[in-house]
Amino acid sequence: MEKAIKRIGVLTSGGDAPGMNAAVRAVVRTAVGQGMQCVGIRRGWNGLVHSDFVPMDSNSVGHILSRGGTILYTARSKEFMTPEGREQALATCKLLGLDAVVAIGGDGTFRGALELSRLGMPVVGIPATIDNDIGCTHYTIGFDTACNTAIECIDKLRDTMQSHERCSVVEVMGRHAGFLALYVGIAVGATAVLVPEREFNFEQDVAERIRQSRLSGNTHFMIVVAEGVGSAVDIGKRIHEELGIDPRVTVLGHIQRGGSPTARDREVATRMGYTAVMALAQGNINTVIGTHDGHLVATPIEEALKQTKHLQMDRYDVLEAMHGIRK
Ligand code: F6P
């Protein structure tokens, strides 16, 4: 028979994402409701390595649902990546009497979770990253808020680009993936969007798009570049050299990771937090919680780490259709 889970640790790791706090709150409150104790592990896996923790109860997660960032702090731990670091982490788990750990983050977080599970510590992962690049889930906490933040910024840029009849080149985050860029590009009506999943030809995918837009009467242009493609500054330089216009380049950067989570992120994070604890209570360990067409599913961590997610290229066709480009 599985050992009953009486005390769990919860941590956030990797790049923060709006909605992480909502997930922490859901984990703590569900755990307390199930008669479990909860310990907040601070600064990601580093917290387990260095015994950096804070006991948590229902009150300690009050008023955090609407807050961006993570009250538990976050880090990318180099020490936890070493066998010695993981042994220290396991020793902390034993010292605190943890029966399981809930790890909230991206694929680096889940690689850490897999290693800890291999040492015999039960874990459950909750996907949270603005990149939405986790294979085992259609959706990751933080993506919707980051899209909305980028859209708000780009709408503002558009105002001034329109007034000055300029071209704007905006770099958005996403690491190696183009989810953020493509969703945002569609939502702001970008002239062109460059994503790492689709090889681009500057003449056809940027220069000609700007020319066509100009011919149809526009005097300002919006080019969205995913950071995984390369530097927006370089794209800006090429636009200047090859089209003779003087674009303004904006790198949105970490602003995309902040802000109060949207309804979608609060709702998904709360359901994922609840589901993670209920999975543990039912003895369903060493999994990552994910969404599949709106439903929550638990995938074994090892399998989850092997799964990849592809950018839906039909979305690219939609973007192009808005500029009269036929498939
Ligand atoms: O994974 C989230 C993310 O924001 C990526 O989009 C970006 O490439 C990276 O983290 C930036 O990391 P850091 O916070 O270390 O600069």
mmCIF file of N, CA, C and O in Angstrom, residues 70-160:
data_model
loop_
_atom_site.group_PDB
_atom_site.id
_atom_site.type_symbol
_atom_site.label_atom_id
_atom_site.label_comp_id
_atom_site.label_asym_id
_atom_site.label_seq_id
_atom_site.Cartn_x
_atom_site.Cartn_y
_atom_site.Cartn_z
ATOM 1 N N THR A 70 6.213 35.300 -7.856
ATOM 2 C CA THR A 70 5.987 34.172 -6.945
ATOM 3 C C THR A 70 6.455 34.539 -5.533
ATOM 4 O O THR A 70 7.608 34.971 -5.372
ATOM 5 N N ILE A 71 5.584 34.366 -4.566
ATOM 6 C CA ILE A 71 5.952 34.713 -3.184
ATOM 7 C C ILE A 71 7.035 33.771 -2.643
ATOM 8 O O ILE A 71 7.677 34.077 -1.650
ATOM 9 N N LEU A 72 7.219 32.643 -3.322
ATOM 10 C CA LEU A 72 8.248 31.690 -2.852
ATOM 11 C C LEU A 72 9.614 31.986 -3.464
ATOM 12 O O LEU A 72 10.578 31.269 -3.191
ATOM 13 N N TYR A 73 9.700 33.015 -4.272
ATOM 14 C CA TYR A 73 10.917 33.325 -5.034
ATOM 15 C C TYR A 73 11.230 32.157 -5.987
ATOM 16 O O TYR A 73 10.666 31.071 -5.862
ATOM 17 N N THR A 74 12.105 32.429 -6.928
ATOM 18 C CA THR A 74 12.447 31.365 -7.870
ATOM 19 C C THR A 74 13.913 31.474 -8.256
ATOM 20 O O THR A 74 14.545 32.513 -8.050
ATOM 21 N N ALA A 75 14.441 30.398 -8.793
ATOM 22 C CA ALA A 75 15.851 30.384 -9.206
ATOM 23 C C ALA A 75 16.049 29.234 -10.178
ATOM 24 O O ALA A 75 15.199 28.346 -10.287
ATOM 25 N N ARG A 76 17.165 29.298 -10.899
ATOM 26 C CA ARG A 76 17.587 28.143 -11.697
ATOM 27 C C ARG A 76 18.805 27.589 -10.967
ATOM 28 O O ARG A 76 19.852 28.223 -10.941
ATOM 29 N N SER A 77 18.634 26.425 -10.340
ATOM 30 C CA SER A 77 19.663 25.923 -9.431
ATOM 31 C C SER A 77 20.721 25.074 -10.131
ATOM 32 O O SER A 77 20.411 24.010 -10.670
ATOM 33 N N LYS A 78 21.969 25.560 -10.087
ATOM 34 C CA LYS A 78 23.079 24.760 -10.664
ATOM 35 C C LYS A 78 23.429 23.627 -9.699
ATOM 36 O O LYS A 78 23.764 22.526 -10.113
ATOM 37 N N GLU A 79 23.347 23.935 -8.396
ATOM 38 C CA GLU A 79 23.749 22.924 -7.402
ATOM 39 C C GLU A 79 22.863 21.685 -7.452
ATOM 40 O O GLU A 79 23.336 20.555 -7.310
ATOM 41 N N PHE A 80 21.560 21.908 -7.663
ATOM 42 C CA PHE A 80 20.632 20.779 -7.689
ATOM 43 C C PHE A 80 20.905 19.874 -8.892
ATOM 44 O O PHE A 80 20.516 18.707 -8.899
ATOM 45 N N MET A 81 21.590 20.427 -9.895
ATOM 46 C CA MET A 81 21.905 19.631 -11.091
ATOM 47 C C MET A 81 23.055 18.657 -10.832
ATOM 48 O O MET A 81 23.348 17.800 -11.656
ATOM 49 N N THR A 82 23.716 18.778 -9.674
ATOM 50 C CA THR A 82 24.820 17.849 -9.360
ATOM 51 C C THR A 82 24.293 16.751 -8.425
ATOM 52 O O THR A 82 23.373 17.004 -7.630
ATOM 53 N N PRO A 83 24.871 15.547 -8.484
ATOM 54 C CA PRO A 83 24.430 14.458 -7.593
ATOM 55 C C PRO A 83 24.555 14.862 -6.112
ATOM 56 O O PRO A 83 23.675 14.546 -5.312
ATOM 57 N N GLU A 84 25.617 15.614 -5.770
ATOM 58 C CA GLU A 84 25.810 16.033 -4.368
ATOM 59 C C GLU A 84 24.680 16.966 -3.940
ATOM 60 O O GLU A 84 24.130 16.858 -2.841
ATOM 61 N N GLY A 85 24.335 17.882 -4.827
ATOM 62 C CA GLY A 85 23.262 18.836 -4.534
ATOM 63 C C GLY A 85 21.943 18.111 -4.303
ATOM 64 O O GLY A 85 21.178 18.442 -3.389
ATOM 65 N N ARG A 86 21.695 17.101 -5.122
ATOM 66 C CA ARG A 86 20.428 16.366 -4.997
ATOM 67 C C ARG A 86 20.396 15.542 -3.707
ATOM 68 O O ARG A 86 19.355 15.392 -3.080
ATOM 69 N N GLU A 87 21.567 15.031 -3.308
ATOM 70 C CA GLU A 87 21.624 14.291 -2.034
ATOM 71 C C GLU A 87 21.293 15.238 -0.880
ATOM 72 O O GLU A 87 20.569 14.873 0.054
ATOM 73 N N GLN A 88 21.832 16.467 -0.976
ATOM 74 C CA GLN A 88 21.538 17.465 0.065
ATOM 75 C C GLN A 88 20.039 17.783 0.077
ATOM 76 O O GLN A 88 19.427 17.943 1.128
ATOM 77 N N ALA A 89 19.469 17.880 -1.129
ATOM 78 C CA ALA A 89 18.040 18.170 -1.248
ATOM 79 C C ALA A 89 17.212 17.056 -0.610
ATOM 80 O O ALA A 89 16.246 17.318 0.118
ATOM 81 N N LEU A 90 17.641 15.821 -0.865
ATOM 82 C CA LEU A 90 16.924 14.681 -0.281
ATOM 83 C C LEU A 90 17.023 14.709 1.243
ATOM 84 O O LEU A 90 16.052 14.418 1.955
ATOM 85 N N ALA A 91 18.206 15.105 1.723
ATOM 86 C CA ALA A 91 18.398 15.195 3.183
ATOM 87 C C ALA A 91 17.437 16.233 3.768
ATOM 88 O O ALA A 91 16.851 16.012 4.839
ATOM 89 N N THR A 92 17.233 17.355 3.060
ATOM 90 C CA THR A 92 16.278 18.371 3.542
ATOM 91 C C THR A 92 14.865 17.792 3.572
ATOM 92 O O THR A 92 14.105 18.008 4.524
ATOM 93 N N CYS A 93 14.519 17.046 2.531
ATOM 94 C CA CYS A 93 13.178 16.427 2.486
ATOM 95 C C CYS A 93 12.996 15.529 3.709
ATOM 96 O O CYS A 93 11.933 15.544 4.352
ATOM 97 N N LYS A 94 14.038 14.763 4.049
ATOM 98 C CA LYS A 94 13.948 13.851 5.194
ATOM 99 C C LYS A 94 13.854 14.638 6.491
ATOM 100 O O LYS A 94 13.034 14.330 7.365
ATOM 101 N N LEU A 95 14.687 15.667 6.604
ATOM 102 C CA LEU A 95 14.696 16.484 7.823
ATOM 103 C C LEU A 95 13.327 17.124 8.071
ATOM 104 O O LEU A 95 12.841 17.168 9.208
ATOM 105 N N LEU A 96 12.715 17.607 6.977
ATOM 106 C CA LEU A 96 11.411 18.275 7.119
ATOM 107 C C LEU A 96 10.257 17.266 7.169
ATOM 108 O O LEU A 96 9.116 17.644 7.396
ATOM 109 N N GLY A 97 10.568 16.023 6.915
ATOM 110 C CA GLY A 97 9.529 14.982 6.923
ATOM 111 C C GLY A 97 8.571 15.121 5.758
ATOM 112 O O GLY A 97 7.368 14.843 5.891
ATOM 113 N N LEU A 98 9.093 15.545 4.609
ATOM 114 C CA LEU A 98 8.216 15.703 3.438
ATOM 115 C C LEU A 98 7.903 14.336 2.830
ATOM 116 O O LEU A 98 8.792 13.506 2.653
ATOM 117 N N ASP A 99 6.642 14.145 2.500
ATOM 118 C CA ASP A 99 6.237 12.904 1.832
ATOM 119 C C ASP A 99 6.179 13.086 0.320
ATOM 120 O O ASP A 99 6.124 12.104 -0.424
ATOM 121 N N ALA A 100 6.133 14.337 -0.114
ATOM 122 C CA ALA A 100 6.063 14.622 -1.561
ATOM 123 C C ALA A 100 6.392 16.091 -1.793
ATOM 124 O O ALA A 100 6.314 16.907 -0.874
ATOM 125 N N VAL A 101 6.748 16.394 -3.042
ATOM 126 C CA VAL A 101 7.051 17.781 -3.432
ATOM 127 C C VAL A 101 6.228 18.129 -4.672
ATOM 128 O O VAL A 101 6.163 17.342 -5.618
ATOM 129 N N VAL A 102 5.601 19.308 -4.638
ATOM 130 C CA VAL A 102 4.926 19.828 -5.836
ATOM 131 C C VAL A 102 5.833 20.901 -6.427
ATOM 132 O O VAL A 102 6.175 21.880 -5.749
ATOM 133 N N ALA A 103 6.256 20.695 -7.675
ATOM 134 C CA ALA A 103 7.200 21.610 -8.331
ATOM 135 C C ALA A 103 6.492 22.348 -9.465
ATOM 136 O O ALA A 103 5.975 21.728 -10.395
ATOM 137 N N ILE A 104 6.491 23.675 -9.358
ATOM 138 C CA ILE A 104 5.783 24.514 -10.337
ATOM 139 C C ILE A 104 6.820 25.220 -11.215
ATOM 140 O O ILE A 104 7.665 25.960 -10.697
ATOM 141 N N GLY A 105 6.800 24.980 -12.524
ATOM 142 C CA GLY A 105 7.787 25.617 -13.401
ATOM 143 C C GLY A 105 7.749 25.044 -14.802
ATOM 144 O O GLY A 105 6.727 24.497 -15.240
ATOM 145 N N GLY A 106 8.886 25.109 -15.486
ATOM 146 C CA GLY A 106 8.966 24.639 -16.872
ATOM 147 C C GLY A 106 9.750 23.350 -16.997
ATOM 148 O O GLY A 106 9.888 22.604 -16.009
ATOM 149 N N ASP A 107 10.295 23.077 -18.164
ATOM 150 C CA ASP A 107 10.923 21.764 -18.365
ATOM 151 C C ASP A 107 12.178 21.551 -17.505
ATOM 152 O O ASP A 107 12.442 20.428 -17.075
ATOM 153 N N GLY A 108 12.934 22.618 -17.215
ATOM 154 C CA GLY A 108 14.094 22.484 -16.326
ATOM 155 C C GLY A 108 13.642 22.029 -14.943
ATOM 156 O O GLY A 108 14.279 21.181 -14.299
ATOM 157 N N THR A 109 12.522 22.582 -14.513
ATOM 158 C CA THR A 109 11.939 22.216 -13.208
ATOM 159 C C THR A 109 11.567 20.729 -13.199
ATOM 160 O O THR A 109 11.806 20.015 -12.223
ATOM 161 N N PHE A 110 11.010 20.274 -14.313
ATOM 162 C CA PHE A 110 10.562 18.873 -14.360
ATOM 163 C C PHE A 110 11.739 17.909 -14.489
ATOM 164 O O PHE A 110 11.665 16.767 -14.031
ATOM 165 N N ARG A 111 12.823 18.380 -15.107
ATOM 166 C CA ARG A 111 14.025 17.525 -15.145
ATOM 167 C C ARG A 111 14.537 17.332 -13.715
ATOM 168 O O ARG A 111 14.924 16.242 -13.325
ATOM 169 N N GLY A 112 14.490 18.410 -12.937
ATOM 170 C CA GLY A 112 14.869 18.324 -11.525
ATOM 171 C C GLY A 112 13.932 17.394 -10.779
ATOM 172 O O GLY A 112 14.361 16.557 -9.967
ATOM 173 N N ALA A 113 12.641 17.492 -11.076
ATOM 174 C CA ALA A 113 11.634 16.659 -10.398
ATOM 175 C C ALA A 113 11.878 15.182 -10.690
ATOM 176 O O ALA A 113 11.774 14.330 -9.797
ATOM 177 N N LEU A 114 12.243 14.903 -11.953
ATOM 178 C CA LEU A 114 12.499 13.502 -12.323
ATOM 179 C C LEU A 114 13.673 12.953 -11.509
ATOM 180 O O LEU A 114 13.615 11.837 -10.974
ATOM 181 N N GLU A 115 14.730 13.770 -11.396
ATOM 182 C CA GLU A 115 15.910 13.325 -10.639
ATOM 183 C C GLU A 115 15.553 13.065 -9.176
ATOM 184 O O GLU A 115 15.983 12.080 -8.587
ATOM 185 N N LEU A 116 14.744 13.934 -8.600
ATOM 186 C CA LEU A 116 14.368 13.749 -7.190
ATOM 187 C C LEU A 116 13.500 12.497 -7.020
ATOM 188 O O LEU A 116 13.664 11.743 -6.062
ATOM 189 N N SER A 117 12.613 12.284 -7.995
ATOM 190 C CA SER A 117 11.751 11.093 -7.907
ATOM 191 C C SER A 117 12.598 9.824 -7.984
ATOM 192 O O SER A 117 12.272 8.811 -7.370
ATOM 193 N N ARG A 118 13.704 9.901 -8.748
ATOM 194 C CA ARG A 118 14.590 8.726 -8.868
ATOM 195 C C ARG A 118 15.292 8.413 -7.555
ATOM 196 O O ARG A 118 15.765 7.312 -7.338
ATOM 197 N N LEU A 119 15.358 9.425 -6.677
ATOM 198 C CA LEU A 119 15.955 9.192 -5.349
ATOM 199 C C LEU A 119 14.889 8.719 -4.351
ATOM 200 O O LEU A 119 15.157 8.584 -3.165
ATOM 201 N N GLY A 120 13.673 8.538 -4.843
ATOM 202 C CA GLY A 120 12.620 7.986 -3.987
ATOM 203 C C GLY A 120 11.665 9.004 -3.406
ATOM 204 O O GLY A 120 10.784 8.640 -2.619
ATOM 205 N N MET A 121 11.820 10.281 -3.767
ATOM 206 C CA MET A 121 10.905 11.306 -3.246
ATOM 207 C C MET A 121 9.763 11.519 -4.247
ATOM 208 O O MET A 121 10.018 11.939 -5.384
ATOM 209 N N PRO A 122 8.524 11.254 -3.872
ATOM 210 C CA PRO A 122 7.411 11.463 -4.803
ATOM 211 C C PRO A 122 7.266 12.942 -5.182
ATOM 212 O O PRO A 122 7.408 13.819 -4.335
ATOM 213 N N VAL A 123 6.991 13.200 -6.439
ATOM 214 C CA VAL A 123 6.825 14.583 -6.907
ATOM 215 C C VAL A 123 5.639 14.670 -7.869
ATOM 216 O O VAL A 123 5.234 13.679 -8.484
ATOM 217 N N VAL A 124 5.114 15.886 -7.982
ATOM 218 C CA VAL A 124 4.135 16.191 -9.041
ATOM 219 C C VAL A 124 4.525 17.552 -9.607
ATOM 220 O O VAL A 124 4.889 18.463 -8.851
ATOM 221 N N GLY A 125 4.477 17.674 -10.924
ATOM 222 C CA GLY A 125 4.836 18.936 -11.567
ATOM 223 C C GLY A 125 3.607 19.693 -12.047
ATOM 224 O O GLY A 125 2.599 19.088 -12.441
ATOM 225 N N ILE A 126 3.706 21.018 -12.004
ATOM 226 C CA ILE A 126 2.657 21.889 -12.553
ATOM 227 C C ILE A 126 3.344 22.821 -13.567
ATOM 228 O O ILE A 126 4.286 23.528 -13.210
ATOM 229 N N PRO A 127 2.887 22.813 -14.834
ATOM 230 C CA PRO A 127 3.578 23.608 -15.857
ATOM 231 C C PRO A 127 3.256 25.099 -15.779
ATOM 232 O O PRO A 127 2.100 25.503 -15.895
ATOM 233 N N ALA A 128 4.284 25.904 -15.586
ATOM 234 C CA ALA A 128 4.111 27.353 -15.547
ATOM 235 C C ALA A 128 5.283 27.992 -16.282
ATOM 236 O O ALA A 128 6.418 27.906 -15.820
ATOM 237 N N THR A 129 5.026 28.556 -17.415
ATOM 238 C CA THR A 129 6.036 29.317 -18.162
ATOM 239 C C THR A 129 5.314 30.151 -19.216
ATOM 240 O O THR A 129 4.359 29.667 -19.839
ATOM 241 N N ILE A 130 5.806 31.375 -19.420
ATOM 242 C CA ILE A 130 5.157 32.226 -20.422
ATOM 243 C C ILE A 130 5.419 31.711 -21.839
ATOM 244 O O ILE A 130 4.794 32.174 -22.782
ATOM 245 N N ASP A 131 6.344 30.748 -21.978
ATOM 246 C CA ASP A 131 6.707 30.275 -23.315
ATOM 247 C C ASP A 131 5.694 29.281 -23.898
ATOM 248 O O ASP A 131 5.683 29.060 -25.109
ATOM 249 N N ASN A 132 4.890 28.671 -23.052
ATOM 250 C CA ASN A 132 3.911 27.640 -23.452
ATOM 251 C C ASN A 132 4.568 26.498 -24.225
ATOM 252 O O ASN A 132 3.955 25.909 -25.125
ATOM 253 N N ASP A 133 5.804 26.165 -23.895
ATOM 254 C CA ASP A 133 6.571 25.212 -24.698
ATOM 255 C C ASP A 133 6.727 23.834 -24.042
ATOM 256 O O ASP A 133 7.717 23.144 -24.272
ATOM 257 N N ILE A 134 5.753 23.446 -23.220
ATOM 258 C CA ILE A 134 5.842 22.138 -22.550
ATOM 259 C C ILE A 134 4.994 21.118 -23.321
ATOM 260 O O ILE A 134 3.788 21.324 -23.506
ATOM 261 N N GLY A 135 5.638 20.034 -23.740
ATOM 262 C CA GLY A 135 4.995 19.068 -24.627
ATOM 263 C C GLY A 135 3.774 18.371 -24.069
ATOM 264 O O GLY A 135 2.840 18.074 -24.803
ATOM 265 N N CYS A 136 3.758 18.110 -22.768
ATOM 266 C CA CYS A 136 2.684 17.273 -22.207
ATOM 267 C C CYS A 136 1.422 18.067 -21.881
ATOM 268 O O CYS A 136 0.486 17.513 -21.313
ATOM 269 N N THR A 137 1.395 19.346 -22.213
ATOM 270 C CA THR A 137 0.210 20.145 -21.881
ATOM 271 C C THR A 137 -0.094 21.133 -23.006
ATOM 272 O O THR A 137 0.825 21.693 -23.611
ATOM 273 N N HIS A 138 -1.370 21.307 -23.289
ATOM 274 C CA HIS A 138 -1.730 22.305 -24.306
ATOM 275 C C HIS A 138 -1.451 23.712 -23.785
ATOM 276 O O HIS A 138 -1.200 24.617 -24.564
ATOM 277 N N TYR A 139 -1.524 23.867 -22.472
ATOM 278 C CA TYR A 139 -1.441 25.225 -21.916
ATOM 279 C C TYR A 139 -0.511 25.262 -20.698
ATOM 280 O O TYR A 139 -0.502 24.338 -19.885
ATOM 281 N N THR A 140 0.270 26.327 -20.589
ATOM 282 C CA THR A 140 1.096 26.518 -19.392
ATOM 283 C C THR A 140 0.688 27.825 -18.707
ATOM 284 O O THR A 140 0.402 28.831 -19.376
ATOM 285 N N ILE A 141 0.686 27.784 -17.391
ATOM 286 C CA ILE A 141 0.310 28.956 -16.587
ATOM 287 C C ILE A 141 1.206 30.146 -16.954
ATOM 288 O O ILE A 141 2.427 30.003 -17.012
ATOM 289 N N GLY A 142 0.609 31.279 -17.181
ATOM 290 C CA GLY A 142 1.376 32.504 -17.462
ATOM 291 C C GLY A 142 1.322 32.953 -18.905
ATOM 292 O O GLY A 142 1.542 34.126 -19.210
ATOM 293 N N PHE A 143 1.009 32.020 -19.804
ATOM 294 C CA PHE A 143 1.047 32.351 -21.234
ATOM 295 C C PHE A 143 0.023 33.439 -21.586
ATOM 296 O O PHE A 143 0.339 34.407 -22.293
ATOM 297 N N ASP A 144 -1.176 33.282 -21.089
ATOM 298 C CA ASP A 144 -2.235 34.244 -21.449
ATOM 299 C C ASP A 144 -1.910 35.648 -20.937
ATOM 300 O O ASP A 144 -2.077 36.636 -21.653
ATOM 301 N N THR A 145 -1.416 35.722 -19.709
ATOM 302 C CA THR A 145 -1.063 37.041 -19.153
ATOM 303 C C THR A 145 0.062 37.666 -19.973
ATOM 304 O O THR A 145 0.011 38.864 -20.295
ATOM 305 N N ALA A 146 1.071 36.855 -20.311
ATOM 306 C CA ALA A 146 2.203 37.391 -21.084
ATOM 307 C C ALA A 146 1.729 37.886 -22.451
ATOM 308 O O ALA A 146 2.169 38.952 -22.915
ATOM 309 N N CYS A 147 0.832 37.127 -23.095
ATOM 310 C CA CYS A 147 0.280 37.575 -24.390
ATOM 311 C C CYS A 147 -0.410 38.928 -24.208
ATOM 312 O O CYS A 147 -0.187 39.854 -24.998
ATOM 313 N N ASN A 148 -1.226 39.031 -23.173
ATOM 314 C CA ASN A 148 -1.976 40.284 -22.965
ATOM 315 C C ASN A 148 -1.053 41.454 -22.641
ATOM 316 O O ASN A 148 -1.303 42.576 -23.084
ATOM 317 N N THR A 149 0.003 41.181 -21.888
ATOM 318 C CA THR A 149 0.967 42.247 -21.576
ATOM 319 C C THR A 149 1.646 42.721 -22.857
ATOM 320 O O THR A 149 1.771 43.927 -23.113
ATOM 321 N N ALA A 150 2.072 41.766 -23.678
ATOM 322 C CA ALA A 150 2.753 42.131 -24.936
ATOM 323 C C ALA A 150 1.797 42.904 -25.846
ATOM 324 O O ALA A 150 2.175 43.908 -26.456
ATOM 325 N N ILE A 151 0.550 42.467 -25.896
ATOM 326 C CA ILE A 151 -0.445 43.139 -26.745
ATOM 327 C C ILE A 151 -0.644 44.588 -26.286
ATOM 328 O O ILE A 151 -0.691 45.514 -27.095
ATOM 329 N N GLU A 152 -0.740 44.751 -24.974
ATOM 330 C CA GLU A 152 -0.942 46.106 -24.437
ATOM 331 C C GLU A 152 0.227 47.016 -24.825
ATOM 332 O O GLU A 152 0.036 48.159 -25.248
ATOM 333 N N CYS A 153 1.434 46.486 -24.698
ATOM 334 C CA CYS A 153 2.631 47.275 -25.057
ATOM 335 C C CYS A 153 2.628 47.598 -26.544
ATOM 336 O O CYS A 153 2.923 48.729 -26.953
ATOM 337 N N ILE A 154 2.314 46.600 -27.362
ATOM 338 C CA ILE A 154 2.380 46.805 -28.821
ATOM 339 C C ILE A 154 1.280 47.766 -29.280
ATOM 340 O O ILE A 154 1.498 48.585 -30.173
ATOM 341 N N ASP A 155 0.113 47.687 -28.648
ATOM 342 C CA ASP A 155 -0.960 48.652 -28.991
ATOM 343 C C ASP A 155 -0.465 50.083 -28.739
ATOM 344 O O ASP A 155 -0.750 51.002 -29.502
ATOM 345 N N LYS A 156 0.278 50.250 -27.656
ATOM 346 C CA LYS A 156 0.812 51.590 -27.343
ATOM 347 C C LYS A 156 1.855 52.005 -28.383
ATOM 348 O O LYS A 156 1.887 53.148 -28.827
ATOM 349 N N LEU A 157 2.711 51.047 -28.725
ATOM 350 C CA LEU A 157 3.718 51.343 -29.754
ATOM 351 C C LEU A 157 3.041 51.745 -31.056
ATOM 352 O O LEU A 157 3.478 52.662 -31.741
ATOM 353 N N ARG A 158 1.958 51.056 -31.368
ATOM 354 C CA ARG A 158 1.266 51.333 -32.626
ATOM 355 C C ARG A 158 0.783 52.788 -32.679
ATOM 356 O O ARG A 158 0.855 53.431 -33.723
ATOM 357 N N ASP A 159 0.319 53.293 -31.547
ATOM 358 C CA ASP A 159 -0.152 54.686 -31.521
ATOM 359 C C ASP A 159 0.926 55.634 -32.022
ATOM 360 O O ASP A 159 0.700 56.471 -32.887
ATOM 361 N N THR A 160 2.125 55.476 -31.461
ATOM 362 C CA THR A 160 3.187 56.412 -31.842
ATOM 363 C C THR A 160 3.744 56.101 -33.237
ATOM 364 O O THR A 160 4.098 57.009 -33.992
#
